[in-house]
Amino acid sequence: MSAAAVHSLWTTAAEPISKIDAPKIEYGQLSPTLIVVGAALIGVLIEAFVPRRSRYYAQVFLSAVALCAAFAAVVALAADGFGTTKAHIAAMGAIAVDGPALFLQGTILLAGLVGLFTFAERRLDPAAHGNRVDSFAAQAASVPGSDSEQAAVKAGFTTTEVFPLLLFAIGGMLIFPAANDLLTLFVALEVLSLPLYLLCALARRKRLMSQEAAVKYFLLGAFASAFTLFGIALLYGYAGSVSYARIAEVVDGTVTNVDPALANTMGNDALLLIGGAMLAMGLLFKVGAVPFHMWTPDVYQGAPTPVTGFMAAATKVAAFGALLRLLYVVLPGLRWDWRPVMWAVAIITMLGGAIVAITQTDIKRLLAYSSIAHAGFILAGVIATSKDGVSSVLFYLAGYSFVTIGAFAVVTLVRDAGGEATHLSKWAGLGRRSPLVAAVFAVFLLAFAGIPLTSGFAGKFAVFKAAADGGAVPLVVIGVISSAIAAFFYIRVIVLMFFSEPKPDGPTVAVPSPMTMLAIGMGVAVTLVLGVAPQYFLDLASQAGVFVR
Amino acid sequence: MENLIAPLIAAPLLGAAVLLVGGRRLDRVGHWIGTLLSTASFVFGLILFADLLGKGAEHRTLTQHLWTWIPVGGFQADVTFRLDQLSMTFVLLITGVGSLIHLYSVGYMEHDERRRRFFGYLNLFLAAMLLLVLADNYLLLYVGWEGVGLASYLLIGFWQHKPSAATAAKKAFLVNRVGDMGLSIAIMLMFTTFGSFAFGPVLSHTGDASEGKLTAIGLMLLLAACGKSAQVPLQSWLGDAMEGPTPVSALIHAATMVTAGVYLIVRSGAVFNAAPDAQLAVTVVGAVTLLFGAIVGCAKDDIKKALAGSTMSQIGYMVLAAGLGPIGYVFAIMHLVTHGFFKAGLFLGAGSVMHGMNDEVDMRRYGGLRKYMPVTFITFGLGYLAIIGFPGLSGFFSKDKIIEAAFAKGGTEGWILGGAALLGAAITAFYMTRVMLMTFFGEERWRNQPTRSPGAPSAEPAAETHGEHAEPHPHESPKVMTIPMIVLAVGSVFGGAFFSIGDRFLHWLEPVTGHSEGDSPLSAAAVTGATMVCLVIGVAIAWAQYGRKPVPAVAPRGSLLTRAARRDLLQDDFNHVVLVRGGEHLTRSLVYVDHTLVDGVVNGTAAGFGGLSGRLRRLQNGFARSYAVSMFGGAALLVAATLLMRAV
């Protein structure tokens, strides 16, 4: 649907023009997003006006302050009751301020903060010509291996634009799970995706691989966006509105005043079903569910590892938030249609991710397939269609995002002459050389595998319990089988690290700055706290488990 | 006054902690600390005893609740102690005999470098044994039960540098595990049946439970008792346990720990009273063991192993009595106490002989020692007279009562059990006379002996100070060793009479165990007469065989029965063939199943998933166009499936 068509529809619907009210925007309730996007804009200005040598510090400081302030705003809103009693829809019906939105926004902001720390790490790569460098290309625009790249490296350039890009992506992610109409949803999707495409292309080492990953991600992402947009158009054709609430009403059949301009298509179930399926497909692409997962291993492997960690954690949180809202707010009346389909997707996602991961030899690809399997586990909770299902997914996402960022942060530490040593064979005997790093990684792997006393177990238990209570017992059985398969390759890495002889030319473990240590430390702390004493956070997620309509 | 119960246990526990944690700086005083704390416990026991005597018979139960140990819903385990006449009797026996043996060990272990540790273990044993008899519920009793098992293991294997000692300790531990399993199952059954395992609720509600359940509980308790008290079929460890230092044999493997099974049965009397089948099993086990142990005792040339066989046999008497129900409980405990005196005395005497004989244990290399060790001879002799039931001494009173009670059981059973007990009395007289004659009478066979062959029973380490090849110079032991022997001999002589005259012991214990006179087909005088006849026959045969003619220094081949008895009536062969071989076959077949079937399924599954993974992996070919096709196909399927769902 072209922009002009949309415009004309809006203008016809809003006759006469003089009656348009000034839009009422609740700035306070939108403040988390506004702070982050505002900081991103300031970051662009910093790139333009601040001297090169100070940019890094200014950007890191600005981003950290913005993320902390936005998180404080989320906490303040939640404390004010917007998560429970005062939940409502703000900004003229565009943004929902409710429990799931605030919980996921808080999770995204914390994950973004931890991701920021790994972005800002400058001690791992050896200093280039006396300048400390991070994981990102000296000059993204220069052709890999060209003279201009050499010159940029020599001059000690760094791509400090990554920080505003990170903030823009986070801004999009904050809106994504809160979007309450289809257009806002789509805008948020693009706002979060475009910076990620760019970030993927910015690796300092293995630049060609990084650029290939970015192109693939972009092409496939655009392809998925097209489906999404087409689905949105079909849903509009069905309901005569892009508002979630309105579509839900039409689905439920509680709408009486039919717009004459849309009388021919309104209530046509084919539009609803096809549109809903296409929209769901766009979101399933973002969470990396089979069969829309093919981009995941290639992109995860090629992108700079800090970007991979952030993307794997935060994108998944945001996309599952949006998927939950779509299925629980827009299409609950349709659940007998979408549940069996989602069952199938969840099953092939769990099994597919776990099975293909068995034969992986690259740690980043292994974690990519692991993330696919986890998407399947989370889908099992989504399908529960109950309040417990929502809260279990929220809890799972919170635990999973920290494990993921922490695990990828550990991957950045294990290096040899060619940069990160991601081939599994090089990890042999790591536990003998660097027991602490290997032990931390083992904790993350155990959490991925869902071993008790880690957040992974508590999350998986909550999700499977909700799914079983929702009548999806076969799904749970398959989930447990997939977990068993997945445990094999997680444990295999642990065995490799601790019970194999170290190779003579094996990688070394770089000593990071306190920032990466903090990122990993937060990962371990959250993993263990959510694993040992999950009740408080389960209660929190449970309180936040109701969507506003 | 009940607040004194905890210190009773705490004193030796403190001793064990101090001695075991304290390290080498306590090496020089450790043994006295251990003896002092053991004696302190005895003094606490005496004070409590005086207190109990001052009360009326029905008020003689003190309880001390310390804390709630495991509170989980309906599962309530308390640390509560119960001191009544039964546990008081045990407390005095344990701490009294225990203190004497501590004192004796000061001399006996003088040359051992690890004496401090030895006393630490002894104190640990006392604490655990006191916990066992003072516990007010079966779970706490189980803690003590395991504690004495641990102490027994540590002390049997005390000279762990000897492979035989290490093996013996392991054997004792393993065999005891079988019994312990019985006790734990009994406790579980009690919990499911009565909802509790405290003595009060269990023992006063036996009427509410079905006889089948009570029989099961009783049989499991009997299994536990068999393990701890070395009763057939779990008797095989006791002979080997003699590898431990002799004071250990006296205290743990004669006077106290091995009688824990009898305590358990008597304490659980209410269960057995209501389960006649279990009771019958108890009497059968007792009767079989009393003959089994006695026969083994006849054939052993190792003085300690002969005494070990005797211990087994005497505990068989006690178990038999305990199985008779209210007719026998009091006499089981009475024999237990008198046996504690005379058997501890006999073991200490044996230790004294070994101490003077370069730690030689083979009685065929003894002989004529009465001249060289007069005190040991007299105390051992008094113990000997007591155990064979010489009129007027302890054993006479207590054993005679058990034989009477066995007949009083009535019917065919009474005749069989009584007959077995009488036969046992004759054999007891035979083997004890044999020990006495071979050790203290006859020619001095230790003179001009060839040096010990390497295969012979190895010496205890104290032998190093005497020199391996020297001819022994038998001498009397120091006072610190002889005084405990004298005290125990006094107990052996007068204990039985003191308890029996005026039925003192009966009246003391009756409120706890209950008592009933049986319906005996024979008069008491007839039983006593028969016992005397058996006694004389046993002594006479032994005299004919070992007194009149010289004892050969090398054991003759002997009859089939003798050879079997020397091998402990083939108990180890039986265990080896049935349990070890059977176990090996079982494990081998299980390993086979595991390797072929289980591993086959597991590895097959793994290989299947691996192959699947390798195949699916090829879909990930790196081309964006293929990925887009897969997405397109997925989307088409998604749409089609959604539409299909509506259509269906």
PDB file of N, CA and C in Angstrom, chain A residues 212 216 220 223-224 227 269 273-274 277-278 281 284-285 291-292 294 297-298 334 337 340-341 345 355-356 358-360 365 369 485, chain B residues 606 609-610 612-614 616-617 619-624 626-635 637-639 641-643 645-646:
ATOM      1  N   GLU A 212      29.671  -9.414   4.192  1.00  0.00           N
ATOM      2  CA  GLU A 212      28.771 -10.414   3.612  1.00  0.00           C
ATOM      3  C   GLU A 212      27.596 -10.682   4.542  1.00  0.00           C
ATOM      4  N   LYS A 216      23.642 -10.032   3.669  1.00  0.00           N
ATOM      5  CA  LYS A 216      22.644 -11.101   3.795  1.00  0.00           C
ATOM      6  C   LYS A 216      21.531 -10.707   4.757  1.00  0.00           C
ATOM      7  N   LEU A 220      17.685 -10.284   3.465  1.00  0.00           N
ATOM      8  CA  LEU A 220      16.637 -11.142   4.027  1.00  0.00           C
ATOM      9  C   LEU A 220      15.716 -10.335   4.923  1.00  0.00           C
ATOM     10  N   PHE A 223      13.365  -8.540   2.787  1.00  0.00           N
ATOM     11  CA  PHE A 223      12.394  -9.519   2.300  1.00  0.00           C
ATOM     12  C   PHE A 223      11.315  -9.769   3.345  1.00  0.00           C
ATOM     13  N   ALA A 224      11.763  -9.958   4.588  1.00  0.00           N
ATOM     14  CA  ALA A 224      10.808 -10.220   5.669  1.00  0.00           C
ATOM     15  C   ALA A 224       9.945  -8.993   5.918  1.00  0.00           C
ATOM     16  N   PHE A 227       7.053  -8.867   3.586  1.00  0.00           N
ATOM     17  CA  PHE A 227       5.945  -9.722   4.050  1.00  0.00           C
ATOM     18  C   PHE A 227       5.167  -9.036   5.155  1.00  0.00           C
ATOM     19  N   ASP A 269     -12.479 -13.056   6.329  1.00  0.00           N
ATOM     20  CA  ASP A 269     -11.555 -13.822   7.157  1.00  0.00           C
ATOM     21  C   ASP A 269     -10.294 -14.218   6.416  1.00  0.00           C
ATOM     22  N   LEU A 273      -6.662 -13.992   8.028  1.00  0.00           N
ATOM     23  CA  LEU A 273      -5.775 -15.134   8.251  1.00  0.00           C
ATOM     24  C   LEU A 273      -4.463 -14.960   7.511  1.00  0.00           C
ATOM     25  N   ILE A 274      -4.556 -14.538   6.249  1.00  0.00           N
ATOM     26  CA  ILE A 274      -3.326 -14.388   5.471  1.00  0.00           C
ATOM     27  C   ILE A 274      -2.488 -13.245   6.045  1.00  0.00           C
ATOM     28  N   ALA A 277      -0.914 -14.229   9.338  1.00  0.00           N
ATOM     29  CA  ALA A 277       0.191 -15.169   9.154  1.00  0.00           C
ATOM     30  C   ALA A 277       1.428 -14.448   8.638  1.00  0.00           C
ATOM     31  N   MET A 278       1.237 -13.503   7.719  1.00  0.00           N
ATOM     32  CA  MET A 278       2.393 -12.799   7.161  1.00  0.00           C
ATOM     33  C   MET A 278       3.052 -11.900   8.195  1.00  0.00           C
ATOM     34  N   MET A 281       4.941 -13.985  10.432  1.00  0.00           N
ATOM     35  CA  MET A 281       6.172 -14.433   9.792  1.00  0.00           C
ATOM     36  C   MET A 281       7.266 -13.388   9.928  1.00  0.00           C
ATOM     37  N   LEU A 284       8.551 -13.715  13.382  1.00  0.00           N
ATOM     38  CA  LEU A 284       9.284 -14.969  13.565  1.00  0.00           C
ATOM     39  C   LEU A 284      10.663 -14.880  12.919  1.00  0.00           C
ATOM     40  N   PHE A 285      10.751 -14.085  11.826  1.00  0.00           N
ATOM     41  CA  PHE A 285      12.057 -13.861  11.221  1.00  0.00           C
ATOM     42  C   PHE A 285      12.987 -13.185  12.220  1.00  0.00           C
ATOM     43  N   PRO A 291      11.156 -21.891   9.838  1.00  0.00           N
ATOM     44  CA  PRO A 291      12.188 -21.879   8.792  1.00  0.00           C
ATOM     45  C   PRO A 291      12.646 -20.484   8.400  1.00  0.00           C
ATOM     46  N   PHE A 292      12.515 -19.497   9.270  1.00  0.00           N
ATOM     47  CA  PHE A 292      12.934 -18.132   8.927  1.00  0.00           C
ATOM     48  C   PHE A 292      14.238 -17.799   9.632  1.00  0.00           C
ATOM     49  N   MET A 294      17.430 -18.840   8.651  1.00  0.00           N
ATOM     50  CA  MET A 294      18.654 -19.135   7.925  1.00  0.00           C
ATOM     51  C   MET A 294      19.705 -18.043   8.054  1.00  0.00           C
ATOM     52  N   PRO A 297      22.818 -18.030  11.672  1.00  0.00           N
ATOM     53  CA  PRO A 297      24.211 -18.475  11.858  1.00  0.00           C
ATOM     54  C   PRO A 297      25.192 -17.608  11.076  1.00  0.00           C
ATOM     55  N   ASP A 298      24.858 -17.266   9.841  1.00  0.00           N
ATOM     56  CA  ASP A 298      25.786 -16.499   9.034  1.00  0.00           C
ATOM     57  C   ASP A 298      26.015 -15.112   9.630  1.00  0.00           C
ATOM     58  N   LEU A 334      -8.524 -15.347  17.590  1.00  0.00           N
ATOM     59  CA  LEU A 334      -8.173 -16.221  16.482  1.00  0.00           C
ATOM     60  C   LEU A 334      -7.302 -17.378  16.957  1.00  0.00           C
ATOM     61  N   ASP A 337      -6.987 -20.704  15.441  1.00  0.00           N
ATOM     62  CA  ASP A 337      -6.366 -20.794  14.124  1.00  0.00           C
ATOM     63  C   ASP A 337      -4.853 -20.764  14.203  1.00  0.00           C
ATOM     64  N   PRO A 340      -2.270 -24.077  16.415  1.00  0.00           N
ATOM     65  CA  PRO A 340      -1.654 -25.282  15.825  1.00  0.00           C
ATOM     66  C   PRO A 340      -0.464 -24.937  14.938  1.00  0.00           C
ATOM     67  N   VAL A 341      -0.576 -23.830  14.205  1.00  0.00           N
ATOM     68  CA  VAL A 341       0.527 -23.432  13.335  1.00  0.00           C
ATOM     69  C   VAL A 341       1.755 -23.097  14.176  1.00  0.00           C
ATOM     70  N   VAL A 345       5.593 -24.555  14.358  1.00  0.00           N
ATOM     71  CA  VAL A 345       6.805 -23.729  14.263  1.00  0.00           C
ATOM     72  C   VAL A 345       7.692 -23.958  15.476  1.00  0.00           C
ATOM     73  N   ILE A 355      19.359 -29.860  16.776  1.00  0.00           N
ATOM     74  CA  ILE A 355      20.001 -30.929  15.991  1.00  0.00           C
ATOM     75  C   ILE A 355      21.148 -30.370  15.151  1.00  0.00           C
ATOM     76  N   VAL A 356      20.906 -29.257  14.475  1.00  0.00           N
ATOM     77  CA  VAL A 356      21.969 -28.749  13.599  1.00  0.00           C
ATOM     78  C   VAL A 356      23.151 -28.260  14.432  1.00  0.00           C
ATOM     79  N   ILE A 358      24.554 -29.687  16.749  1.00  0.00           N
ATOM     80  CA  ILE A 358      25.430 -30.786  17.144  1.00  0.00           C
ATOM     81  C   ILE A 358      26.710 -30.795  16.311  1.00  0.00           C
ATOM     82  N   THR A 359      26.590 -30.510  15.018  1.00  0.00           N
ATOM     83  CA  THR A 359      27.753 -30.673  14.148  1.00  0.00           C
ATOM     84  C   THR A 359      28.494 -29.364  13.910  1.00  0.00           C
ATOM     85  N   GLN A 360      28.187 -28.328  14.670  1.00  0.00           N
ATOM     86  CA  GLN A 360      28.882 -27.061  14.436  1.00  0.00           C
ATOM     87  C   GLN A 360      30.300 -27.110  15.007  1.00  0.00           C
ATOM     88  N   ARG A 365      28.780 -19.845  15.623  1.00  0.00           N
ATOM     89  CA  ARG A 365      27.675 -20.529  14.938  1.00  0.00           C
ATOM     90  C   ARG A 365      26.934 -21.447  15.901  1.00  0.00           C
ATOM     91  N   TYR A 369      22.945 -21.369  16.621  1.00  0.00           N
ATOM     92  CA  TYR A 369      21.935 -22.442  16.598  1.00  0.00           C
ATOM     93  C   TYR A 369      21.304 -22.623  17.962  1.00  0.00           C
ATOM     94  N   ILE A 485      19.003 -32.977  23.715  1.00  0.00           N
ATOM     95  CA  ILE A 485      19.923 -32.933  22.569  1.00  0.00           C
ATOM     96  C   ILE A 485      20.857 -31.739  22.711  1.00  0.00           C
TER      97      ILE A 485
ATOM     98  N   ALA B 606      22.352 -41.106  19.375  1.00  0.00           N
ATOM     99  CA  ALA B 606      23.300 -40.019  19.157  1.00  0.00           C
ATOM    100  C   ALA B 606      23.764 -40.007  17.709  1.00  0.00           C
ATOM    101  N   PHE B 609      21.015 -38.633  15.473  1.00  0.00           N
ATOM    102  CA  PHE B 609      20.906 -37.178  15.503  1.00  0.00           C
ATOM    103  C   PHE B 609      22.104 -36.535  14.824  1.00  0.00           C
ATOM    104  N   GLY B 610      23.289 -37.131  15.033  1.00  0.00           N
ATOM    105  CA  GLY B 610      24.479 -36.582  14.395  1.00  0.00           C
ATOM    106  C   GLY B 610      24.341 -36.611  12.881  1.00  0.00           C
ATOM    107  N   LEU B 612      21.577 -36.774  11.157  1.00  0.00           N
ATOM    108  CA  LEU B 612      20.524 -35.835  10.774  1.00  0.00           C
ATOM    109  C   LEU B 612      21.078 -34.418  10.752  1.00  0.00           C
ATOM    110  N   SER B 613      21.872 -34.129  11.777  1.00  0.00           N
ATOM    111  CA  SER B 613      22.463 -32.807  11.888  1.00  0.00           C
ATOM    112  C   SER B 613      23.335 -32.522  10.673  1.00  0.00           C
ATOM    113  N   GLY B 614      24.175 -33.522  10.299  1.00  0.00           N
ATOM    114  CA  GLY B 614      25.063 -33.327   9.160  1.00  0.00           C
ATOM    115  C   GLY B 614      24.273 -33.072   7.875  1.00  0.00           C
ATOM    116  N   LEU B 616      21.025 -31.885   7.692  1.00  0.00           N
ATOM    117  CA  LEU B 616      20.317 -30.602   7.750  1.00  0.00           C
ATOM    118  C   LEU B 616      21.270 -29.434   7.563  1.00  0.00           C
ATOM    119  N   ARG B 617      22.497 -29.656   7.993  1.00  0.00           N
ATOM    120  CA  ARG B 617      23.480 -28.604   7.940  1.00  0.00           C
ATOM    121  C   ARG B 617      23.718 -28.156   6.497  1.00  0.00           C
ATOM    122  N   LEU B 619      21.671 -27.704   4.294  1.00  0.00           N
ATOM    123  CA  LEU B 619      20.707 -26.705   3.837  1.00  0.00           C
ATOM    124  C   LEU B 619      21.274 -25.309   4.008  1.00  0.00           C
ATOM    125  N   GLN B 620      22.153 -25.174   4.960  1.00  0.00           N
ATOM    126  CA  GLN B 620      22.729 -23.862   5.258  1.00  0.00           C
ATOM    127  C   GLN B 620      23.919 -23.659   4.320  1.00  0.00           C
ATOM    128  N   ASN B 621      23.633 -23.305   3.062  1.00  0.00           N
ATOM    129  CA  ASN B 621      24.707 -23.326   2.075  1.00  0.00           C
ATOM    130  C   ASN B 621      25.375 -21.977   1.887  1.00  0.00           C
ATOM    131  N   GLY B 622      24.933 -20.958   2.594  1.00  0.00           N
ATOM    132  CA  GLY B 622      25.602 -19.675   2.510  1.00  0.00           C
ATOM    133  C   GLY B 622      25.041 -18.742   1.439  1.00  0.00           C
ATOM    134  N   PHE B 623      24.119 -19.213   0.597  1.00  0.00           N
ATOM    135  CA  PHE B 623      23.574 -18.351  -0.448  1.00  0.00           C
ATOM    136  C   PHE B 623      22.316 -17.665   0.046  1.00  0.00           C
ATOM    137  N   ALA B 624      22.296 -16.333  -0.070  1.00  0.00           N
ATOM    138  CA  ALA B 624      21.134 -15.585   0.404  1.00  0.00           C
ATOM    139  C   ALA B 624      19.889 -16.001  -0.362  1.00  0.00           C
ATOM    140  N   SER B 626      19.064 -18.957  -1.459  1.00  0.00           N
ATOM    141  CA  SER B 626      18.465 -20.164  -0.886  1.00  0.00           C
ATOM    142  C   SER B 626      17.724 -19.842   0.409  1.00  0.00           C
ATOM    143  N   TYR B 627      18.332 -18.953   1.169  1.00  0.00           N
ATOM    144  CA  TYR B 627      17.672 -18.571   2.419  1.00  0.00           C
ATOM    145  C   TYR B 627      16.334 -17.925   2.124  1.00  0.00           C
ATOM    146  N   ALA B 628      16.319 -17.048   1.114  1.00  0.00           N
ATOM    147  CA  ALA B 628      15.076 -16.359   0.770  1.00  0.00           C
ATOM    148  C   ALA B 628      14.020 -17.356   0.316  1.00  0.00           C
ATOM    149  N   VAL B 629      14.463 -18.365  -0.440  1.00  0.00           N
ATOM    150  CA  VAL B 629      13.508 -19.385  -0.882  1.00  0.00           C
ATOM    151  C   VAL B 629      12.925 -20.103   0.325  1.00  0.00           C
ATOM    152  N   SER B 630      13.809 -20.433   1.267  1.00  0.00           N
ATOM    153  CA  SER B 630      13.301 -21.149   2.444  1.00  0.00           C
ATOM    154  C   SER B 630      12.306 -20.281   3.202  1.00  0.00           C
ATOM    155  N   MET B 631      12.604 -18.983   3.307  1.00  0.00           N
ATOM    156  CA  MET B 631      11.660 -18.092   3.984  1.00  0.00           C
ATOM    157  C   MET B 631      10.338 -18.025   3.236  1.00  0.00           C
ATOM    158  N   PHE B 632      10.461 -17.929   1.920  1.00  0.00           N
ATOM    159  CA  PHE B 632       9.238 -17.837   1.110  1.00  0.00           C
ATOM    160  C   PHE B 632       8.402 -19.100   1.280  1.00  0.00           C
ATOM    161  N   GLY B 633       9.095 -20.235   1.203  1.00  0.00           N
ATOM    162  CA  GLY B 633       8.385 -21.501   1.401  1.00  0.00           C
ATOM    163  C   GLY B 633       7.745 -21.554   2.766  1.00  0.00           C
ATOM    164  N   GLY B 634       8.503 -21.101   3.770  1.00  0.00           N
ATOM    165  CA  GLY B 634       7.976 -21.099   5.134  1.00  0.00           C
ATOM    166  C   GLY B 634       6.741 -20.236   5.248  1.00  0.00           C
ATOM    167  N   ALA B 635       6.827 -19.053   4.644  1.00  0.00           N
ATOM    168  CA  ALA B 635       5.687 -18.143   4.716  1.00  0.00           C
ATOM    169  C   ALA B 635       4.474 -18.758   4.030  1.00  0.00           C
ATOM    170  N   LEU B 637       3.833 -21.897   3.624  1.00  0.00           N
ATOM    171  CA  LEU B 637       3.305 -22.963   4.479  1.00  0.00           C
ATOM    172  C   LEU B 637       2.507 -22.386   5.642  1.00  0.00           C
ATOM    173  N   LEU B 638       3.056 -21.321   6.223  1.00  0.00           N
ATOM    174  CA  LEU B 638       2.402 -20.697   7.371  1.00  0.00           C
ATOM    175  C   LEU B 638       0.994 -20.247   6.983  1.00  0.00           C
ATOM    176  N   VAL B 639       0.929 -19.548   5.849  1.00  0.00           N
ATOM    177  CA  VAL B 639      -0.363 -19.054   5.389  1.00  0.00           C
ATOM    178  C   VAL B 639      -1.289 -20.229   5.083  1.00  0.00           C
ATOM    179  N   ALA B 641      -1.188 -23.264   6.160  1.00  0.00           N
ATOM    180  CA  ALA B 641      -1.583 -24.002   7.362  1.00  0.00           C
ATOM    181  C   ALA B 641      -2.650 -23.241   8.126  1.00  0.00           C
ATOM    182  N   THR B 642      -2.486 -21.902   8.209  1.00  0.00           N
ATOM    183  CA  THR B 642      -3.490 -21.119   8.923  1.00  0.00           C
ATOM    184  C   THR B 642      -4.847 -21.235   8.238  1.00  0.00           C
ATOM    185  N   LEU B 643      -4.831 -21.112   6.924  1.00  0.00           N
ATOM    186  CA  LEU B 643      -6.087 -21.233   6.190  1.00  0.00           C
ATOM    187  C   LEU B 643      -6.684 -22.629   6.349  1.00  0.00           C
ATOM    188  N   MET B 645      -6.320 -24.647   8.823  1.00  0.00           N
ATOM    189  CA  MET B 645      -6.884 -24.807  10.168  1.00  0.00           C
ATOM    190  C   MET B 645      -8.327 -24.325  10.192  1.00  0.00           C
ATOM    191  N   ARG B 646      -8.564 -23.166   9.517  1.00  0.00           N
ATOM    192  CA  ARG B 646      -9.910 -22.626   9.490  1.00  0.00           C
ATOM    193  C   ARG B 646     -10.833 -23.554   8.696  1.00  0.00           C
TER     194      ARG B 646
END
